[in-house]
Short mmCIF file of C-alpha atoms in Angstrom, two decimals:
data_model
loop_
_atom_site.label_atom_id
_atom_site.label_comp_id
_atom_site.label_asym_id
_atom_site.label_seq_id
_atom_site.Cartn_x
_atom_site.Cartn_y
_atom_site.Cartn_z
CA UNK A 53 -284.16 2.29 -144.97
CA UNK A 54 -283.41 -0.26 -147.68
CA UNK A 55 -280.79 -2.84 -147.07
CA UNK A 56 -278.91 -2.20 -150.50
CA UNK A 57 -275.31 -3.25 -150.49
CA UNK A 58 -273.21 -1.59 -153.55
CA UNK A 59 -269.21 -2.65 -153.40
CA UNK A 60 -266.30 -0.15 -153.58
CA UNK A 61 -263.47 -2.14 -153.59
CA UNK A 62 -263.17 -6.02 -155.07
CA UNK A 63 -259.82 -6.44 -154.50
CA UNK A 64 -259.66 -9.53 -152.46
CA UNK A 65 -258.48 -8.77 -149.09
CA UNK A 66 -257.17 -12.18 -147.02
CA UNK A 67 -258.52 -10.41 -143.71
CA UNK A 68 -259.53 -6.95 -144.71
CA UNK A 69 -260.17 -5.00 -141.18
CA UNK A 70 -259.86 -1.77 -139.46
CA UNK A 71 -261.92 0.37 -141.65
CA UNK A 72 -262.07 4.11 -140.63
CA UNK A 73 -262.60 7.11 -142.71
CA UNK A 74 -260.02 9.74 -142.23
CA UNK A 75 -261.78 13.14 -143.07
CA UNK A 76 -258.67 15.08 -144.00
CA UNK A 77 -258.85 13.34 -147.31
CA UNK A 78 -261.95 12.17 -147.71
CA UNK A 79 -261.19 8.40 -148.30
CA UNK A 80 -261.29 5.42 -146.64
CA UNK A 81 -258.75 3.81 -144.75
CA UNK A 82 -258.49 0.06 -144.07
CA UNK A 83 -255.56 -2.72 -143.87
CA UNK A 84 -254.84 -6.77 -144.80
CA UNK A 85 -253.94 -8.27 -141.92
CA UNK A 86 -252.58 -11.46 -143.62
CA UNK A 87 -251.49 -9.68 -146.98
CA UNK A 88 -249.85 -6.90 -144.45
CA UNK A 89 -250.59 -3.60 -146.13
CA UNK A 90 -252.35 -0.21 -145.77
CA UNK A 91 -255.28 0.51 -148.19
CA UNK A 92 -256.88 3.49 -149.47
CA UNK A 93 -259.93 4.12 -151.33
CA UNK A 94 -261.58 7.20 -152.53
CA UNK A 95 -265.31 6.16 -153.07
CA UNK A 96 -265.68 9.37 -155.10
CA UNK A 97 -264.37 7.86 -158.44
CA UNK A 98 -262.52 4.73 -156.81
CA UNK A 99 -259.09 5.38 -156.86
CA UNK A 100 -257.18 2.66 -154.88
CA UNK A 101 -253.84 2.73 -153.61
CA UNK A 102 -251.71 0.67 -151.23
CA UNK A 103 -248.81 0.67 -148.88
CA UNK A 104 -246.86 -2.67 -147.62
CA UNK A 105 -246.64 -3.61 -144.17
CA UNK A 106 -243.31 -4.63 -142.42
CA UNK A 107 -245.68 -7.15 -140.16
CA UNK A 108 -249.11 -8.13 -139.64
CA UNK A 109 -251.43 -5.10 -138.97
CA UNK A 110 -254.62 -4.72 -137.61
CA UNK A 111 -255.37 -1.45 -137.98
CA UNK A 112 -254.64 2.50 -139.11
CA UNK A 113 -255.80 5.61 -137.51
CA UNK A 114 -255.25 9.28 -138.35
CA UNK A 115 -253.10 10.42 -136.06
CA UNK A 116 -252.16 14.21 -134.38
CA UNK A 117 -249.14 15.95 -136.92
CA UNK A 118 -250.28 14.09 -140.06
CA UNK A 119 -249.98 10.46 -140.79
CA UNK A 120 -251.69 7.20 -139.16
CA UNK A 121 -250.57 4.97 -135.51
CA UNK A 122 -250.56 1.72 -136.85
CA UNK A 123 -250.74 -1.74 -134.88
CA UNK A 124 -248.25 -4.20 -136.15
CA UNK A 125 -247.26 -7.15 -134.69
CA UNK A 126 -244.26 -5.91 -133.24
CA UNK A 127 -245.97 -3.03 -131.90
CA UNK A 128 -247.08 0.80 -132.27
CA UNK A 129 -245.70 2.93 -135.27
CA UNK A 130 -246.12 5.89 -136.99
CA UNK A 131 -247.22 5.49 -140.26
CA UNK A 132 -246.52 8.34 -142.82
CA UNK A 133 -248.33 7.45 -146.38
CA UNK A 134 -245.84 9.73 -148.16
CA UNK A 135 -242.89 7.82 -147.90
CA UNK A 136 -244.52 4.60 -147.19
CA UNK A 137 -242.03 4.40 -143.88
CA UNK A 138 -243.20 2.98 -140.92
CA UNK A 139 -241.68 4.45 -137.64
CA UNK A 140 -241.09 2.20 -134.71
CA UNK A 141 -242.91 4.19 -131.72
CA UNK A 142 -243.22 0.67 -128.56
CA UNK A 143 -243.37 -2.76 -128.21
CA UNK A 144 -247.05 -4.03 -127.22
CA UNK A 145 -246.75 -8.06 -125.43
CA UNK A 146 -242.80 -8.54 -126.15
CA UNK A 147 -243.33 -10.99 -123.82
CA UNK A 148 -246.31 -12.96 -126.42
CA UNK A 149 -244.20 -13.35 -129.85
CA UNK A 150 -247.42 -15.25 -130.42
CA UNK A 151 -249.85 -12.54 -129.83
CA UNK A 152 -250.63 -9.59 -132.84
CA UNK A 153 -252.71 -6.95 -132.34
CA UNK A 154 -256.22 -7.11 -134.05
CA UNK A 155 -258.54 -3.71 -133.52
CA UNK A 156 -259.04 -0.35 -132.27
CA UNK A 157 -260.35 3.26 -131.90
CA UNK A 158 -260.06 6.77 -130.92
CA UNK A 159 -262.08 8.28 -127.83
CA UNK A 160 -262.88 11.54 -127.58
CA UNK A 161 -259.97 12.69 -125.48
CA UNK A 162 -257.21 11.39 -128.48
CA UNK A 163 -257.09 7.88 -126.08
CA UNK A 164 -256.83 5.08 -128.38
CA UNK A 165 -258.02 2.24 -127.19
CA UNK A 166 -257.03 -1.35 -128.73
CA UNK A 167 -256.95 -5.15 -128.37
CA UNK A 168 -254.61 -8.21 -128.63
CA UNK A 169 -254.77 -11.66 -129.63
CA UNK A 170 -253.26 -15.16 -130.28
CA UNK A 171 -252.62 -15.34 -133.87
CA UNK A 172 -253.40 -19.26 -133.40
CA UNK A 173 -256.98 -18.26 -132.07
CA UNK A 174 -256.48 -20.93 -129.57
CA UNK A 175 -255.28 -19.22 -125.76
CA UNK A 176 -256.91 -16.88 -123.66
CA UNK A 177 -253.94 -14.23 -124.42
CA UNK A 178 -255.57 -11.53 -126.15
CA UNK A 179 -255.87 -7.95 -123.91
CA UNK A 180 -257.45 -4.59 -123.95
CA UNK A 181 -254.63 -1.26 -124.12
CA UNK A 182 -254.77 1.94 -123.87
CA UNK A 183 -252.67 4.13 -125.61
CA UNK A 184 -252.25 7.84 -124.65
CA UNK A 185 -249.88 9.34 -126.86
CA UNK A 186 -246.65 8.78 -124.71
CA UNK A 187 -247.21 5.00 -123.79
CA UNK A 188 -249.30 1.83 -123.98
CA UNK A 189 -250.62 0.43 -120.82
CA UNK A 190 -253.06 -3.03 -120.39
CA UNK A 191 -256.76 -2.53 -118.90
CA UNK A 192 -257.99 -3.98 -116.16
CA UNK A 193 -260.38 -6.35 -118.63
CA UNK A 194 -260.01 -9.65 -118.25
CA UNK A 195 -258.17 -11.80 -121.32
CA UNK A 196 -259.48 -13.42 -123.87
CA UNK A 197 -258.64 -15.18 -126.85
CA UNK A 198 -259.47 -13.02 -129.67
CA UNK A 199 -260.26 -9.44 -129.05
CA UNK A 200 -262.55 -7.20 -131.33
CA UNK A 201 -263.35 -3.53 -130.94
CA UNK A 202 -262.97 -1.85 -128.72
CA UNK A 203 -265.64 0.96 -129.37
CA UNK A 204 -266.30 3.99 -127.34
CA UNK A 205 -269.83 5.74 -126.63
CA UNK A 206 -269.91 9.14 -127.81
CA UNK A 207 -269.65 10.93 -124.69
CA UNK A 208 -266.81 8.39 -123.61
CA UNK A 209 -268.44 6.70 -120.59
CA UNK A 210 -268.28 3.41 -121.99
CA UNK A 211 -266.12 0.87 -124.02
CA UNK A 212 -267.33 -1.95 -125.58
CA UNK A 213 -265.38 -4.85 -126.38
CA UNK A 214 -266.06 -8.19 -127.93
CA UNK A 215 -264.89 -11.54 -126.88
CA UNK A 216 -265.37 -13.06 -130.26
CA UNK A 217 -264.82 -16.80 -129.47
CA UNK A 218 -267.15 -15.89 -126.32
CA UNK A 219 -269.86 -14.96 -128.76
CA UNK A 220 -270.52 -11.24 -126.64
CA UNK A 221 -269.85 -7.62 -126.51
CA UNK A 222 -269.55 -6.37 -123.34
CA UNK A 223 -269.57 -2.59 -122.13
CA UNK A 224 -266.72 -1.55 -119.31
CA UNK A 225 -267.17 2.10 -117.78
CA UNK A 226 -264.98 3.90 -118.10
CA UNK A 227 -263.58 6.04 -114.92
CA UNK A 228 -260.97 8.76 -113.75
CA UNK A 229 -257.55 8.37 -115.92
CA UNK A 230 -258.64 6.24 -118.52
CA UNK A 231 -259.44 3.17 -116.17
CA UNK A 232 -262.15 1.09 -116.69
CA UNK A 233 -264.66 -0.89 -113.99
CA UNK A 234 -266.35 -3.89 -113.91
CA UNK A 235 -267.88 -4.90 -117.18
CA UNK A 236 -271.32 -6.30 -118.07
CA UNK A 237 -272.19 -8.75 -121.14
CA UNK A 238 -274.16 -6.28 -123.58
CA UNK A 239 -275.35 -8.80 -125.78
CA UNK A 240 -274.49 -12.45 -126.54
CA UNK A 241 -274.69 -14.09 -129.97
CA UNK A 242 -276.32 -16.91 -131.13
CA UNK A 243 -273.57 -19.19 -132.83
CA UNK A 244 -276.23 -19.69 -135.48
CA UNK A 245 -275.75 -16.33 -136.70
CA UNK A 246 -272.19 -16.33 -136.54
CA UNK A 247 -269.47 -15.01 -134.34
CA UNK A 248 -269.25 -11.03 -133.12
CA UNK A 249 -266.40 -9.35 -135.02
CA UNK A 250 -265.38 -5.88 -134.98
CA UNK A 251 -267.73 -2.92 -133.67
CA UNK A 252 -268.33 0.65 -134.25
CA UNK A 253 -270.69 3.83 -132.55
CA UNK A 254 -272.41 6.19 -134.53
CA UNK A 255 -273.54 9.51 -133.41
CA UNK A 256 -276.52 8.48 -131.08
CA UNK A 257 -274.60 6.05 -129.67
CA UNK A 258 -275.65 2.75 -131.35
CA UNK A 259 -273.31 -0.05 -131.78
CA UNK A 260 -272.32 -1.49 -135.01
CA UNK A 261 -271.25 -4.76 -135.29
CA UNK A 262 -269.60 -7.04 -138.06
CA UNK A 263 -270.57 -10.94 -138.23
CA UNK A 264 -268.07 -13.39 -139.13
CA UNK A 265 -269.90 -16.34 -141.15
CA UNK A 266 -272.80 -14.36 -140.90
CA UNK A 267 -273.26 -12.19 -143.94
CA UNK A 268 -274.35 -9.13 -142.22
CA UNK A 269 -273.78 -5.91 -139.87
CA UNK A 270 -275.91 -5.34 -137.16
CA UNK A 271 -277.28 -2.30 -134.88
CA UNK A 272 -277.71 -2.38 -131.44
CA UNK A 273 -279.01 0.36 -129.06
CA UNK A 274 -276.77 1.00 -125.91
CA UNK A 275 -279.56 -1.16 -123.78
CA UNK A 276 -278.24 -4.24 -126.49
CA UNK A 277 -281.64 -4.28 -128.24
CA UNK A 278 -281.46 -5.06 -132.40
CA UNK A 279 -282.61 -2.44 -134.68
CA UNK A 280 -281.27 -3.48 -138.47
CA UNK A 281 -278.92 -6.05 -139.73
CA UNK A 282 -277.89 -5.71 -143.26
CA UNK A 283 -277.62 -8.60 -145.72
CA UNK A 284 -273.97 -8.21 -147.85
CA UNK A 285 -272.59 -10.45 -150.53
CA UNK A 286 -269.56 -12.12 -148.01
CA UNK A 287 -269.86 -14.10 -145.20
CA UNK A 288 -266.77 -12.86 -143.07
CA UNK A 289 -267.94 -9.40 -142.48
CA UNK A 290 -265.74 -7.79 -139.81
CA UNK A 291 -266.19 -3.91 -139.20
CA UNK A 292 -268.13 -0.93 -139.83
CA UNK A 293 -266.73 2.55 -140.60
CA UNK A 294 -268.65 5.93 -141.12
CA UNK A 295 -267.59 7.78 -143.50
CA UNK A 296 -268.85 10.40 -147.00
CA UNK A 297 -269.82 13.74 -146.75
CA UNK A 298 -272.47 13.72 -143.98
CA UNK A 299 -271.08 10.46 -142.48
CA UNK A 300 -274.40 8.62 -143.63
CA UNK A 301 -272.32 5.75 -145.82
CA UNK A 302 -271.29 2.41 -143.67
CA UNK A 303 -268.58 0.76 -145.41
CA UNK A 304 -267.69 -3.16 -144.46
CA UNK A 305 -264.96 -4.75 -144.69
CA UNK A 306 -264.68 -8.34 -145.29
CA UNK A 307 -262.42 -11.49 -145.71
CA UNK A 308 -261.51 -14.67 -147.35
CA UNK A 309 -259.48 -16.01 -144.62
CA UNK A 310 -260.53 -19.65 -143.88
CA UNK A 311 -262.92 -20.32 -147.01
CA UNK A 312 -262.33 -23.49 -149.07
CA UNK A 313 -262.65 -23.43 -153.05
CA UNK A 314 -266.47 -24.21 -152.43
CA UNK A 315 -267.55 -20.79 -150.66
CA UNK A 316 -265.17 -18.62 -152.72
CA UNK A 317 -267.02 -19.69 -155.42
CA UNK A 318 -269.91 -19.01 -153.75
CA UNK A 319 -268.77 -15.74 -153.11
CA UNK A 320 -266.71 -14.08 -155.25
CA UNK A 321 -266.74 -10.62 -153.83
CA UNK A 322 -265.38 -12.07 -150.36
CA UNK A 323 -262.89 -9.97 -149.14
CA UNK A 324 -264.26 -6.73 -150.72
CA UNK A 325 -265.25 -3.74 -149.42
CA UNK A 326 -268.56 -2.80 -149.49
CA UNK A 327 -271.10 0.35 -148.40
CA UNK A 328 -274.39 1.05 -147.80
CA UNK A 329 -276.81 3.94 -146.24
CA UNK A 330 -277.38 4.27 -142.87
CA UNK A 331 -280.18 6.88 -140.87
CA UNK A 332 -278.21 7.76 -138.46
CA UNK A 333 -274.75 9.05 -139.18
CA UNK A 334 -271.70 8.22 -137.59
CA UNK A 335 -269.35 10.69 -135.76
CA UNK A 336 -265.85 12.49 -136.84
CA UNK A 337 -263.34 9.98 -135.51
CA UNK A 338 -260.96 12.23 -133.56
CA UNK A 339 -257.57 11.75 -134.48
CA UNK A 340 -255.15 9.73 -132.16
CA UNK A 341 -252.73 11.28 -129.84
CA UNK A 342 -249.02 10.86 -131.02
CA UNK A 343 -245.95 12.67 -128.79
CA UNK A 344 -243.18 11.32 -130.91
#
């Protein structure tokens, strides 16, 4: 399949991240962490609109009742587009004013999984939660400094996670309750190519994966062998999402954070979102459990 990038949104995200396409409405779904704000796109004819964010947020995901769990900084909320309100639902790490939260998905039970880290990318601080509706509780996975992912296998027997300053993704079983056992490293990452960002499953259970500095996504099979990577026009790519009719388009989303005058100019799409075709399609991302 031909690696042909096309871009749907060039508006210049700081830290664009959290891409996930809610099917209810048939747009995309993504956030600025460092600009805080909610975006939406419909790739259909383009339409862009955008909510702000009362603190740094990593991510959006449709939720049960209508509306999206968001992670701030100060914790889990209910997000409801059509008042722009966000609702206050726990505190995540009260205890780490330094930490924010950076990532996460849905499994197939409504679980969502999601990660920490130190905002100053510099202590091991960063965790793995699990959030099932009612509360958030931390993994057993051991801490790191930046978390990325988590993403769950389509049957939901494993999560993988990525220690991005570790330069792996590493798959965790998961067990009875929603606990998960001991871990294995999936695949490490040459710092040549870049550091592991955010990842993503498609329907046969492939994992996608977003290179910072690298200028490109990558599949993996479950054994952690490379099928594609895909060329795009920005160096900080950092997540996949499925989305479109028959879930075939990948859409990226990228950043600007940390890039001097130099590699902007080289670069002037960085921080766009962009989308191209993949074989095998992604899967429905079930919507998150919320008992408010």
């Amino acid at each position: 399949m031909a690696d042909r990038a096309r871009t749907v949104w060039n508006g210049a995200a700081e830290l664009g991240e959290g891409p996930v396409w809610d099917t209810r409405d048939a747009a995309l779904w993504f956030v600025d962490i460092k600009r805080p704000a909610v975006h939406r796109v419909d790739p259909a004819d383009g339409a862009h609109r955008s909510w702000p964010a009362p603190a740094q947020i990593g991510w959006v995901l449709p939720a049960e009742g209508g509306g999206f769990l968001a992670g701030l900084q100060t914790g889990l909320a209910h997000f409801d587009p059509a008042t722009g309100a966000f609702t206050h639902l726990c505190a995540v790490e009260p205890d780490r004013p330094g930490n924010r939260l950076n990532d996460a998905t849905v499994g197939p039970d409504g679980v969502v999984w999601f990660g920490s880290m130190d905002d100053a990318a510099r202590a091991a601080t960063g965790q793995v939660h699990r959030w099932d509706g009612a509360q958030a509780t931390v993994t057993g996975i051991a801490p790191v400094t930046i978390t990325n992912g988590p993403a769950v296998s389509p049957d939901g027997s494993t999560l993988y996670h990525v220690d991005t300053l570790g330069g792996a993704i590493h798959a965790v079983p998961v067990t009875g309750h929603g606990t998960t056992g001991a871990g294995r490293v999936l695949v490490t990452i040459d710092p040549a190519d870049g550091t592991p960002d955010g990842v993503s499953t498609d329907a046969a259970g492939n994992i996608w994966l977003g290179m910072w500095g690298g200028w490109s996504a990558r599949c993996y099979d479950p054994a952690g062998t490379l099928l594609r990577e895909v060329r795009l026009p920005a160096a900080q790519v950092t997540k996949i999402a499925f989305g479109g009719a028959d879930l075939r388009t990948a859409f990226a989303t990228t950043a600007r954070l940390g890039l001097d005058p130099a590699a902007l100019a080289a670069q002037p799409e960085a921080g766009a979102v962009f989308a191209f075709d993949v074989d095998v399609p992604g899967r429905p991302l079930p919507l998150a459990r919320l008992r408010r």
